[in-house]
Amino acid sequence: MAVANFWGMFLIVSFMGVGLVGIPRNLLMKGKPPSFHITYIESQAPDLSYQLQDAELALIDLLHEFSSIPNRDDTLSPYYPYFKQIEAQNTEFLQLYRNRISQIHSSLLSSSRSSSPSINLDYLSDLNKRIRDAGMSLKIYAHKWHKLKLAYFFYTDIGSADSISSHSLRSTIYPYFSWSIWKKKAAFLWYIYVSPYFFRLVSYFFGIVSFIILESEVMESLHPRFSIIRLIFSFLRSNSFLLEWFFLNDQVFSIFLVSYMCISIYSSVTRLKLFGINMLYPSHNSSQRSLLSVGSQFCRLMIPLCNNFLDLAFPTTKTEFNNLMGKIDVVPIFGSWVNKWTPFIVLFPAFLAYFRVYSRIMKLFKPDLVIEYEASDLNYDSNILSDSEFDSSINPTILEGRALLREARSNLESQFARSPSHLTSPSLRARDEGRFNYLFDGGLLP
């Protein structure tokens, strides 16, 4: 119990400070004008497109390695069942890239550089694992690229509608062009008039909550009676009219604070790699290993987090949970000492996150790096939408990203103009909207 508590407190200190800073900042950035988001997306596009290309090339190389194994269709081979199992698990990619694999195989034969690996169960198991990992990596980057492009197209259309005062979203990109009139008008009103003020207010509110939590964590170690959370709970308990008039009592406030602390920690855990643990990705692209690893970290965080909250809010109240956690005092350095002094260190990761220390260190080694959501580095203006107004003052990364995204949009619009009905095909839509769009074998699809 003592070691588990120590590990949980370490995770809390490592991640909660980052989340308490990141959540209000991300909410504030959501309220920025469309031109800000356009420029930021342009800065991210080149690296993501290169990652997608590398992932696709890596997968094709592995598929070719499997396809070049001799006598794969020999039913008398002791490895025949394993060949079929690998084919069954990777049918989608083998069909998708069969023409490309054949071209690589032919070029290797003509240059006399083909070689046969030593076939055994360990080799086949490792090859199958590498193919599955490469396929998942490709899907992850393809999904990111797809979402990045859709966001760019959307913000571009919103910005264009604002510049011509149309008061409605106008788009030629799927799925926005198929939206109803009221939905287009609602999107325009939300992103131009409502969201800047809404997200700013919400960001300020959660910024205050983050400050209260950080202050209470520090004061719990130094001067507990000055802890804001402790003072709030004392006030709620001594003023019952709040429950009668506003349905606000210590239970409601406890649920809110614990939920916010959990989200602050979990949002950081799911984004970062800790000791080789994989990240979680949307659209069912997370591996089983990633889900198990992150889930286990969540379980380890719950007991120390709840114990930490009880120390902040109800230091003099003894509960069954306190009795359970009291057993860790057998090892003081891992128990009560950690619970008392470790929360003070939460300021350090919060400080690093607030001043973007990691990004600024990386920028020393890569001067053209665009720090995430750094308005001064993006050099944006709320009314900038044309090349002539901003090409002279921004870095080459943004120019390259803009060219990539505008080319992608041009391709989509030309394809839709030729045959609008093809967008109903999921496989063709995947190709046209950015998935597998670098080395894609177009002849495979009808």
GROMACS .gro file of C-alpha atoms in nm:
model
  446
    1MET     CA    1   0.000   0.000   0.000
    2ALA     CA    2   0.283   0.239   0.085
    3VAL     CA    3   0.462   0.190  -0.248
    4ALA     CA    4   0.132   0.214  -0.440
    5ASN     CA    5   0.055   0.540  -0.261
    6PHE     CA    6   0.401   0.676  -0.341
    7TRP     CA    7   0.360   0.590  -0.711
    8GLY     CA    8   0.015   0.744  -0.720
    9MET     CA    9   0.137   1.066  -0.558
   10PHE     CA   10   0.421   1.079  -0.809
   11LEU     CA   11   0.171   1.058  -1.097
   12ILE     CA   12  -0.047   1.325  -0.936
   13VAL     CA   13   0.248   1.561  -0.897
   14SER     CA   14   0.370   1.487  -1.251
   15PHE     CA   15   0.043   1.529  -1.436
   16MET     CA   16  -0.207   1.731  -1.235
   17GLY     CA   17  -0.001   2.051  -1.254
   18VAL     CA   18   0.021   2.015  -1.632
   19GLY     CA   19  -0.353   1.956  -1.662
   20LEU     CA   20  -0.449   2.242  -1.432
   21VAL     CA   21  -0.261   2.479  -1.662
   22GLY     CA   22  -0.349   2.308  -1.989
   23ILE     CA   23  -0.728   2.293  -1.953
   24PRO     CA   24  -0.788   2.671  -1.907
   25ARG     CA   25  -0.532   2.749  -2.177
   26ASN     CA   26  -0.692   2.511  -2.429
   27LEU     CA   27  -1.035   2.653  -2.357
   28LEU     CA   28  -0.903   3.005  -2.410
   29MET     CA   29  -0.747   2.906  -2.742
   30LYS     CA   30  -1.077   2.759  -2.863
   31GLY     CA   31  -1.221   3.108  -2.854
   32LYS     CA   32  -0.955   3.255  -3.083
   33PRO     CA   33  -1.068   3.387  -3.426
   34PRO     CA   34  -1.066   3.149  -3.726
   35SER     CA   35  -0.748   3.304  -3.871
   36PHE     CA   36  -0.556   3.201  -3.559
   37HIS     CA   37  -0.665   2.838  -3.594
   38ILE     CA   38  -0.593   2.846  -3.968
   39THR     CA   39  -0.236   2.957  -3.909
   40TYR     CA   40  -0.181   2.707  -3.631
   41ILE     CA   41  -0.311   2.418  -3.844
   42GLU     CA   42  -0.086   2.528  -4.130
   43SER     CA   43   0.212   2.511  -3.895
   44GLN     CA   44   0.128   2.151  -3.799
   45ALA     CA   45   0.049   2.019  -4.148
   46PRO     CA   46   0.404   1.958  -4.286
   47ASP     CA   47   0.527   1.741  -3.998
   48LEU     CA   48   0.204   1.543  -3.990
   49SER     CA   49   0.214   1.481  -4.365
   50TYR     CA   50   0.574   1.356  -4.339
   51GLN     CA   51   0.477   1.125  -4.054
   52LEU     CA   52   0.192   0.988  -4.263
   53GLN     CA   53   0.422   0.926  -4.559
   54ASP     CA   54   0.682   0.753  -4.340
   55ALA     CA   55   0.416   0.535  -4.179
   56GLU     CA   56   0.280   0.433  -4.516
   57LEU     CA   57   0.624   0.352  -4.656
   58ALA     CA   58   0.712   0.148  -4.346
   59LEU     CA   59   0.393  -0.056  -4.381
   60ILE     CA   60   0.453  -0.120  -4.751
   61ASP     CA   61   0.806  -0.241  -4.679
   62LEU     CA   62   0.677  -0.486  -4.418
   63LEU     CA   63   0.400  -0.610  -4.647
   64HIS     CA   64   0.657  -0.665  -4.921
   65GLU     CA   65   0.878  -0.853  -4.676
   66PHE     CA   66   0.589  -1.088  -4.601
   67SER     CA   67   0.487  -1.123  -4.967
   68SER     CA   68   0.843  -1.209  -5.070
   69ILE     CA   69   0.854  -1.518  -4.845
   70PRO     CA   70   0.888  -1.815  -5.085
   71ASN     CA   71   0.639  -2.102  -5.098
   72ARG     CA   72   0.375  -1.927  -4.892
   73ASP     CA   73   0.101  -2.122  -5.072
   74ASP     CA   74   0.262  -2.460  -5.016
   75THR     CA   75   0.003  -2.652  -4.815
   76LEU     CA   76   0.267  -2.906  -4.709
   77SER     CA   77   0.478  -2.640  -4.540
   78PRO     CA   78   0.470  -2.657  -4.158
   79TYR     CA   79   0.427  -2.278  -4.156
   80TYR     CA   80   0.132  -2.271  -4.398
   81PRO     CA   81  -0.131  -2.213  -4.122
   82TYR     CA   82   0.071  -1.921  -3.988
   83PHE     CA   83   0.100  -1.766  -4.335
   84LYS     CA   84  -0.276  -1.781  -4.373
   85GLN     CA   85  -0.329  -1.635  -4.029
   86ILE     CA   86  -0.106  -1.336  -4.110
   87GLU     CA   87  -0.287  -1.289  -4.441
   88ALA     CA   88  -0.626  -1.301  -4.270
   89GLN     CA   89  -0.524  -1.043  -4.010
   90ASN     CA   90  -0.383  -0.803  -4.270
   91THR     CA   91  -0.611  -0.859  -4.569
   92GLU     CA   92  -0.711  -0.493  -4.587
   93PHE     CA   93  -0.356  -0.367  -4.636
   94LEU     CA   94  -0.244  -0.654  -4.859
   95GLN     CA   95  -0.529  -0.577  -5.097
   96LEU     CA   96  -0.480  -0.203  -5.071
   97TYR     CA   97  -0.112  -0.209  -5.164
   98ARG     CA   98  -0.087  -0.518  -5.383
   99ASN     CA   99   0.015  -0.320  -5.693
  100ARG     CA  100   0.279  -0.128  -5.502
  101ILE     CA  101   0.414  -0.450  -5.349
  102SER     CA  102   0.436  -0.608  -5.694
  103GLN     CA  103   0.632  -0.310  -5.825
  104ILE     CA  104   0.884  -0.333  -5.541
  105HIS     CA  105   0.917  -0.708  -5.591
  106SER     CA  106   0.977  -0.666  -5.965
  107SER     CA  107   1.239  -0.396  -5.913
  108LEU     CA  108   1.427  -0.611  -5.661
  109LEU     CA  109   1.423  -0.911  -5.897
  110SER     CA  110   1.556  -0.702  -6.184
  111SER     CA  111   1.838  -0.568  -5.969
  112SER     CA  112   1.917  -0.914  -5.823
  113ARG     CA  113   1.894  -0.781  -5.467
  114SER     CA  114   1.614  -1.004  -5.340
  115SER     CA  115   1.695  -1.229  -5.046
  116SER     CA  116   1.491  -1.481  -4.850
  117PRO     CA  117   1.486  -1.452  -4.470
  118SER     CA  118   1.525  -1.750  -4.241
  119ILE     CA  119   1.170  -1.867  -4.175
  120ASN     CA  120   1.074  -1.979  -3.824
  121LEU     CA  121   0.794  -1.917  -3.578
  122ASP     CA  122   0.977  -1.639  -3.397
  123TYR     CA  123   1.037  -1.456  -3.723
  124LEU     CA  124   0.673  -1.489  -3.833
  125SER     CA  125   0.545  -1.378  -3.494
  126ASP     CA  126   0.771  -1.073  -3.496
  127LEU     CA  127   0.681  -0.989  -3.856
  128ASN     CA  128   0.310  -1.012  -3.785
  129LYS     CA  129   0.348  -0.786  -3.482
  130ARG     CA  130   0.545  -0.530  -3.684
  131ILE     CA  131   0.283  -0.531  -3.961
  132ARG     CA  132  -0.001  -0.479  -3.714
  133ASP     CA  133   0.186  -0.202  -3.533
  134ALA     CA  134   0.272  -0.032  -3.863
  135GLY     CA  135  -0.088  -0.062  -3.980
  136MET     CA  136  -0.218   0.093  -3.660
  137SER     CA  137   0.041   0.370  -3.683
  138LEU     CA  138  -0.070   0.444  -4.039
  139LYS     CA  139  -0.436   0.459  -3.935
  140ILE     CA  140  -0.350   0.692  -3.648
  141TYR     CA  141  -0.163   0.937  -3.870
  142ALA     CA  142  -0.425   0.908  -4.145
  143HIS     CA  143  -0.699   0.989  -3.895
  144LYS     CA  144  -0.501   1.287  -3.763
  145TRP     CA  145  -0.437   1.415  -4.115
  146HIS     CA  146  -0.802   1.371  -4.207
  147LYS     CA  147  -0.924   1.563  -3.900
  148LEU     CA  148  -0.660   1.831  -3.952
  149LYS     CA  149  -0.775   1.892  -4.308
  150LEU     CA  150  -1.142   1.904  -4.215
  151ALA     CA  151  -1.068   2.154  -3.938
  152TYR     CA  152  -0.865   2.367  -4.179
  153PHE     CA  153  -1.138   2.363  -4.443
  154PHE     CA  154  -1.401   2.451  -4.183
  155TYR     CA  155  -1.212   2.745  -4.032
  156THR     CA  156  -1.123   2.871  -4.380
  157ASP     CA  157  -1.489   2.869  -4.482
  158ILE     CA  158  -1.596   3.035  -4.156
  159GLY     CA  159  -1.332   3.306  -4.202
  160SER     CA  160  -1.432   3.363  -4.564
  161ALA     CA  161  -1.799   3.392  -4.467
  162ASP     CA  162  -1.709   3.649  -4.202
  163SER     CA  163  -1.503   3.855  -4.446
  164ILE     CA  164  -1.793   3.886  -4.692
  165SER     CA  165  -2.057   3.927  -4.417
  166SER     CA  166  -2.270   3.639  -4.543
  167HIS     CA  167  -2.380   3.539  -4.189
  168SER     CA  168  -2.384   3.175  -4.295
  169LEU     CA  169  -2.126   2.905  -4.356
  170ARG     CA  170  -2.053   2.845  -4.724
  171SER     CA  171  -1.851   2.538  -4.813
  172THR     CA  172  -1.782   2.305  -5.105
  173ILE     CA  173  -1.629   2.036  -4.883
  174TYR     CA  174  -1.801   1.725  -4.752
  175PRO     CA  175  -1.970   1.710  -4.503
  176TYR     CA  176  -2.015   2.086  -4.457
  177PHE     CA  177  -2.181   2.152  -4.793
  178SER     CA  178  -2.458   1.903  -4.703
  179TRP     CA  179  -2.551   2.082  -4.379
  180SER     CA  180  -2.894   2.239  -4.354
  181ILE     CA  181  -2.933   2.617  -4.373
  182TRP     CA  182  -3.007   2.656  -4.003
  183LYS     CA  183  -2.701   2.449  -3.909
  184LYS     CA  184  -2.476   2.662  -4.130
  185LYS     CA  185  -2.614   2.982  -3.978
  186ALA     CA  186  -2.579   2.841  -3.626
  187ALA     CA  187  -2.216   2.742  -3.693
  188PHE     CA  188  -2.138   3.091  -3.821
  189LEU     CA  189  -2.301   3.263  -3.523
  190TRP     CA  190  -2.130   3.031  -3.275
  191TYR     CA  191  -1.775   3.058  -3.408
  192ILE     CA  192  -1.785   3.429  -3.493
  193TYR     CA  193  -1.997   3.586  -3.219
  194VAL     CA  194  -2.058   3.343  -2.931
  195SER     CA  195  -1.757   3.115  -2.883
  196PRO     CA  196  -1.494   3.393  -2.830
  197TYR     CA  197  -1.679   3.521  -2.523
  198PHE     CA  198  -1.808   3.184  -2.404
  199PHE     CA  199  -1.472   3.007  -2.405
  200ARG     CA  200  -1.301   3.309  -2.253
  201LEU     CA  201  -1.542   3.312  -1.959
  202VAL     CA  202  -1.518   2.935  -1.913
  203SER     CA  203  -1.139   2.955  -1.934
  204TYR     CA  204  -1.124   3.225  -1.666
  205PHE     CA  205  -1.355   3.022  -1.443
  206PHE     CA  206  -1.147   2.705  -1.465
  207GLY     CA  207  -0.831   2.913  -1.434
  208ILE     CA  208  -0.957   3.034  -1.095
  209VAL     CA  209  -1.042   2.675  -0.996
  210SER     CA  210  -0.692   2.564  -1.099
  211PHE     CA  211  -0.537   2.842  -0.889
  212ILE     CA  212  -0.748   2.739  -0.589
  213ILE     CA  213  -0.633   2.378  -0.617
  214LEU     CA  214  -0.266   2.470  -0.660
  215GLU     CA  215  -0.280   2.715  -0.370
  216SER     CA  216  -0.445   2.459  -0.146
  217GLU     CA  217  -0.188   2.194  -0.235
  218VAL     CA  218   0.094   2.429  -0.140
  219MET     CA  219  -0.071   2.563   0.176
  220GLU     CA  220  -0.148   2.209   0.293
  221SER     CA  221   0.227   2.159   0.331
  222LEU     CA  222   0.310   2.507   0.468
  223HIS     CA  223   0.012   2.669   0.644
  224PRO     CA  224  -0.300   2.445   0.627
  225ARG     CA  225  -0.532   2.704   0.780
  226PHE     CA  226  -0.478   2.930   0.476
  227SER     CA  227  -0.592   2.662   0.230
  228ILE     CA  228  -0.872   2.806   0.013
  229ILE     CA  229  -1.041   2.469  -0.032
  230ARG     CA  230  -1.048   2.415   0.344
  231LEU     CA  231  -1.197   2.761   0.396
  232ILE     CA  232  -1.463   2.701   0.130
  233PHE     CA  233  -1.574   2.375   0.287
  234SER     CA  234  -1.587   2.536   0.631
  235PHE     CA  235  -1.807   2.811   0.487
  236LEU     CA  236  -2.040   2.563   0.315
  237ARG     CA  237  -2.087   2.361   0.631
  238SER     CA  238  -2.169   2.666   0.840
  239ASN     CA  239  -2.418   2.818   0.593
  240SER     CA  240  -2.706   2.582   0.528
  241PHE     CA  241  -2.900   2.843   0.328
  242LEU     CA  242  -2.675   2.771   0.029
  243LEU     CA  243  -2.824   2.423   0.009
  244GLU     CA  244  -3.179   2.553   0.036
  245TRP     CA  245  -3.140   2.832  -0.218
  246PHE     CA  246  -2.869   2.718  -0.459
  247PHE     CA  247  -2.855   2.339  -0.398
  248LEU     CA  248  -2.489   2.388  -0.310
  249ASN     CA  249  -2.331   2.195  -0.026
  250ASP     CA  250  -2.002   2.024   0.049
  251GLN     CA  251  -2.101   1.705  -0.137
  252VAL     CA  252  -2.175   1.890  -0.461
  253PHE     CA  253  -1.856   2.093  -0.435
  254SER     CA  254  -1.657   1.777  -0.357
  255ILE     CA  255  -1.787   1.603  -0.669
  256PHE     CA  256  -1.697   1.906  -0.880
  257LEU     CA  257  -1.344   1.941  -0.743
  258VAL     CA  258  -1.259   1.570  -0.757
  259SER     CA  259  -1.395   1.548  -1.112
  260TYR     CA  260  -1.187   1.846  -1.223
  261MET     CA  261  -0.873   1.707  -1.058
  262CYS     CA  262  -0.934   1.370  -1.227
  263ILE     CA  263  -0.980   1.531  -1.568
  264SER     CA  264  -0.665   1.738  -1.517
  265ILE     CA  265  -0.460   1.427  -1.445
  266TYR     CA  266  -0.621   1.190  -1.693
  267SER     CA  267  -0.608   1.436  -1.982
  268SER     CA  268  -0.231   1.455  -1.931
  269VAL     CA  269  -0.184   1.080  -1.885
  270THR     CA  270  -0.368   0.999  -2.208
  271ARG     CA  271  -0.153   1.243  -2.410
  272LEU     CA  272   0.191   1.161  -2.275
  273LYS     CA  273   0.409   0.852  -2.298
  274LEU     CA  274   0.529   0.737  -1.958
  275PHE     CA  275   0.809   0.479  -1.957
  276GLY     CA  276   0.711   0.346  -2.299
  277ILE     CA  277   0.334   0.344  -2.244
  278ASN     CA  278   0.153   0.418  -2.567
  279MET     CA  279  -0.087   0.706  -2.604
  280LEU     CA  280  -0.460   0.677  -2.655
  281TYR     CA  281  -0.593   0.773  -2.997
  282PRO     CA  282  -0.949   0.839  -3.118
  283SER     CA  283  -1.149   0.648  -3.378
  284HIS     CA  284  -1.068   0.304  -3.227
  285ASN     CA  285  -0.697   0.337  -3.309
  286SER     CA  286  -0.559   0.256  -2.963
  287SER     CA  287  -0.394  -0.081  -2.915
  288GLN     CA  288  -0.500  -0.324  -2.644
  289ARG     CA  289  -0.164  -0.270  -2.476
  290SER     CA  290  -0.225   0.104  -2.460
  291LEU     CA  291  -0.573   0.062  -2.313
  292LEU     CA  292  -0.450  -0.177  -2.045
  293SER     CA  293  -0.151   0.040  -1.957
  294VAL     CA  294  -0.346   0.363  -1.927
  295GLY     CA  295  -0.630   0.187  -1.745
  296SER     CA  296  -0.388   0.049  -1.487
  297GLN     CA  297  -0.245   0.398  -1.430
  298PHE     CA  298  -0.596   0.532  -1.377
  299CYS     CA  299  -0.660   0.268  -1.111
  300ARG     CA  300  -0.333   0.351  -0.936
  301LEU     CA  301  -0.424   0.718  -0.931
  302MET     CA  302  -0.765   0.688  -0.768
  303ILE     CA  303  -0.672   0.598  -0.409
  304PRO     CA  304  -0.390   0.855  -0.367
  305LEU     CA  305  -0.599   1.124  -0.539
  306CYS     CA  306  -0.897   1.068  -0.310
  307ASN     CA  307  -0.672   1.058  -0.005
  308ASN     CA  308  -0.507   1.382  -0.116
  309PHE     CA  309  -0.846   1.548  -0.162
  310LEU     CA  310  -0.964   1.439   0.183
  311ASP     CA  311  -0.652   1.591   0.336
  312LEU     CA  312  -0.729   1.919   0.159
  313ALA     CA  313  -1.101   1.938   0.235
  314PHE     CA  314  -1.162   1.748   0.559
  315PRO     CA  315  -0.834   1.725   0.750
  316THR     CA  316  -1.000   1.672   1.088
  317THR     CA  317  -1.271   1.430   0.974
  318LYS     CA  318  -1.184   1.063   1.002
  319THR     CA  319  -1.349   0.829   0.752
  320GLU     CA  320  -1.315   0.462   0.669
  321PHE     CA  321  -1.103   0.567   0.376
  322ASN     CA  322  -0.866   0.748   0.611
  323ASN     CA  323  -0.846   0.439   0.827
  324LEU     CA  324  -0.750   0.230   0.525
  325MET     CA  325  -0.487   0.474   0.405
  326GLY     CA  326  -0.358   0.515   0.759
  327LYS     CA  327  -0.180   0.182   0.724
  328ILE     CA  328   0.081   0.341   0.501
  329ASP     CA  329   0.223   0.525   0.800
  330VAL     CA  330   0.410   0.206   0.883
  331VAL     CA  331   0.664   0.328   0.625
  332PRO     CA  332   0.674   0.703   0.697
  333ILE     CA  333   0.891   0.804   0.403
  334PHE     CA  334   0.638   0.645   0.164
  335GLY     CA  335   0.330   0.732   0.366
  336SER     CA  336   0.248   1.040   0.571
  337TRP     CA  337   0.567   1.221   0.469
  338VAL     CA  338   0.485   1.178   0.099
  339ASN     CA  339   0.123   1.286   0.149
  340LYS     CA  340   0.231   1.598   0.337
  341TRP     CA  341   0.520   1.731   0.128
  342THR     CA  342   0.486   1.585  -0.221
  343PRO     CA  343   0.185   1.805  -0.319
  344PHE     CA  344   0.408   2.110  -0.272
  345ILE     CA  345   0.613   1.995  -0.572
  346VAL     CA  346   0.304   2.013  -0.799
  347LEU     CA  347   0.399   2.377  -0.863
  348PHE     CA  348   0.707   2.272  -1.058
  349PRO     CA  349   0.532   2.095  -1.352
  350ALA     CA  350   0.263   2.364  -1.344
  351PHE     CA  351   0.535   2.629  -1.378
  352LEU     CA  352   0.697   2.442  -1.668
  353ALA     CA  353   0.362   2.403  -1.843
  354TYR     CA  354   0.260   2.765  -1.793
  355PHE     CA  355   0.579   2.904  -1.945
  356ARG     CA  356   0.605   2.629  -2.211
  357VAL     CA  357   0.959   2.553  -2.102
  358TYR     CA  358   0.982   2.227  -2.297
  359SER     CA  359   0.866   2.389  -2.622
  360ARG     CA  360   1.104   2.678  -2.578
  361ILE     CA  361   1.397   2.443  -2.518
  362MET     CA  362   1.303   2.253  -2.835
  363LYS     CA  363   1.286   2.580  -3.025
  364LEU     CA  364   1.652   2.645  -2.941
  365PHE     CA  365   1.743   2.336  -3.143
  366LYS     CA  366   1.481   2.393  -3.415
  367PRO     CA  367   1.434   2.768  -3.470
  368ASP     CA  368   1.144   2.728  -3.714
  369LEU     CA  369   0.940   2.531  -3.460
  370VAL     CA  370   0.600   2.689  -3.396
  371ILE     CA  371   0.518   2.668  -3.025
  372GLU     CA  372   0.171   2.535  -2.969
  373TYR     CA  373  -0.085   2.816  -2.957
  374GLU     CA  374   0.177   3.088  -2.923
  375ALA     CA  375   0.011   3.396  -3.067
  376SER     CA  376   0.332   3.598  -3.090
  377ASP     CA  377   0.507   3.322  -3.285
  378LEU     CA  378   0.214   3.260  -3.517
  379ASN     CA  379   0.200   3.633  -3.591
  380TYR     CA  380  -0.168   3.620  -3.676
  381ASP     CA  381  -0.422   3.891  -3.726
  382SER     CA  382  -0.795   3.840  -3.694
  383ASN     CA  383  -0.858   3.980  -4.042
  384ILE     CA  384  -0.577   3.807  -4.231
  385LEU     CA  385  -0.686   3.559  -4.494
  386SER     CA  386  -0.483   3.641  -4.806
  387ASP     CA  387  -0.129   3.553  -4.906
  388SER     CA  388  -0.022   3.907  -4.976
  389GLU     CA  389  -0.089   4.017  -4.618
  390PHE     CA  390   0.105   3.751  -4.436
  391ASP     CA  391   0.363   3.570  -4.636
  392SER     CA  392   0.638   3.817  -4.566
  393SER     CA  393   0.620   3.782  -4.189
  394ILE     CA  394   0.571   3.411  -4.116
  395ASN     CA  395   0.808   3.116  -4.127
  396PRO     CA  396   0.851   2.863  -4.410
  397THR     CA  397   0.678   2.586  -4.213
  398ILE     CA  398   0.348   2.772  -4.229
  399LEU     CA  399   0.390   2.844  -4.600
  400GLU     CA  400   0.456   2.478  -4.671
  401GLY     CA  401   0.158   2.369  -4.465
  402ARG     CA  402  -0.068   2.616  -4.642
  403ALA     CA  403   0.041   2.485  -4.980
  404LEU     CA  404  -0.025   2.124  -4.875
  405LEU     CA  405  -0.371   2.199  -4.738
  406ARG     CA  406  -0.476   2.415  -5.031
  407GLU     CA  407  -0.364   2.145  -5.272
  408ALA     CA  408  -0.568   1.890  -5.076
  409ARG     CA  409  -0.872   2.114  -5.093
  410SER     CA  410  -0.827   2.173  -5.465
  411ASN     CA  411  -0.813   1.798  -5.526
  412LEU     CA  412  -1.129   1.738  -5.326
  413GLU     CA  413  -1.320   2.014  -5.502
  414SER     CA  414  -1.216   1.895  -5.848
  415GLN     CA  415  -1.312   1.536  -5.768
  416PHE     CA  416  -1.649   1.646  -5.636
  417ALA     CA  417  -1.710   1.861  -5.944
  418ARG     CA  418  -1.644   1.563  -6.173
  419SER     CA  419  -1.856   1.310  -5.984
  420PRO     CA  420  -2.041   1.418  -5.669
  421SER     CA  421  -2.194   1.071  -5.626
  422HIS     CA  422  -1.857   0.907  -5.555
  423LEU     CA  423  -1.848   1.070  -5.210
  424THR     CA  424  -2.104   0.815  -5.092
  425SER     CA  425  -1.843   0.537  -5.121
  426PRO     CA  426  -1.657   0.497  -4.788
  427SER     CA  427  -1.343   0.363  -4.954
  428LEU     CA  428  -1.327   0.639  -5.214
  429ARG     CA  429  -1.409   0.901  -4.954
  430ALA     CA  430  -1.122   0.771  -4.741
  431ARG     CA  431  -0.885   0.816  -5.033
  432ASP     CA  432  -1.014   1.158  -5.137
  433GLU     CA  433  -1.025   1.302  -4.786
  434GLY     CA  434  -0.665   1.226  -4.708
  435ARG     CA  435  -0.621   0.866  -4.599
  436PHE     CA  436  -0.353   0.678  -4.792
  437ASN     CA  437  -0.326   0.965  -5.038
  438TYR     CA  438   0.050   0.948  -5.106
  439LEU     CA  439   0.122   0.601  -5.241
  440PHE     CA  440  -0.237   0.492  -5.280
  441ASP     CA  441  -0.315   0.238  -5.554
  442GLY     CA  442  -0.610   0.406  -5.717
  443GLY     CA  443  -0.671   0.114  -5.950
  444LEU     CA  444  -0.781  -0.105  -5.664
  445LEU     CA  445  -1.107   0.079  -5.617
  446PRO     CA  446  -1.405   0.077  -5.854
   0.00000   0.00000   0.00000
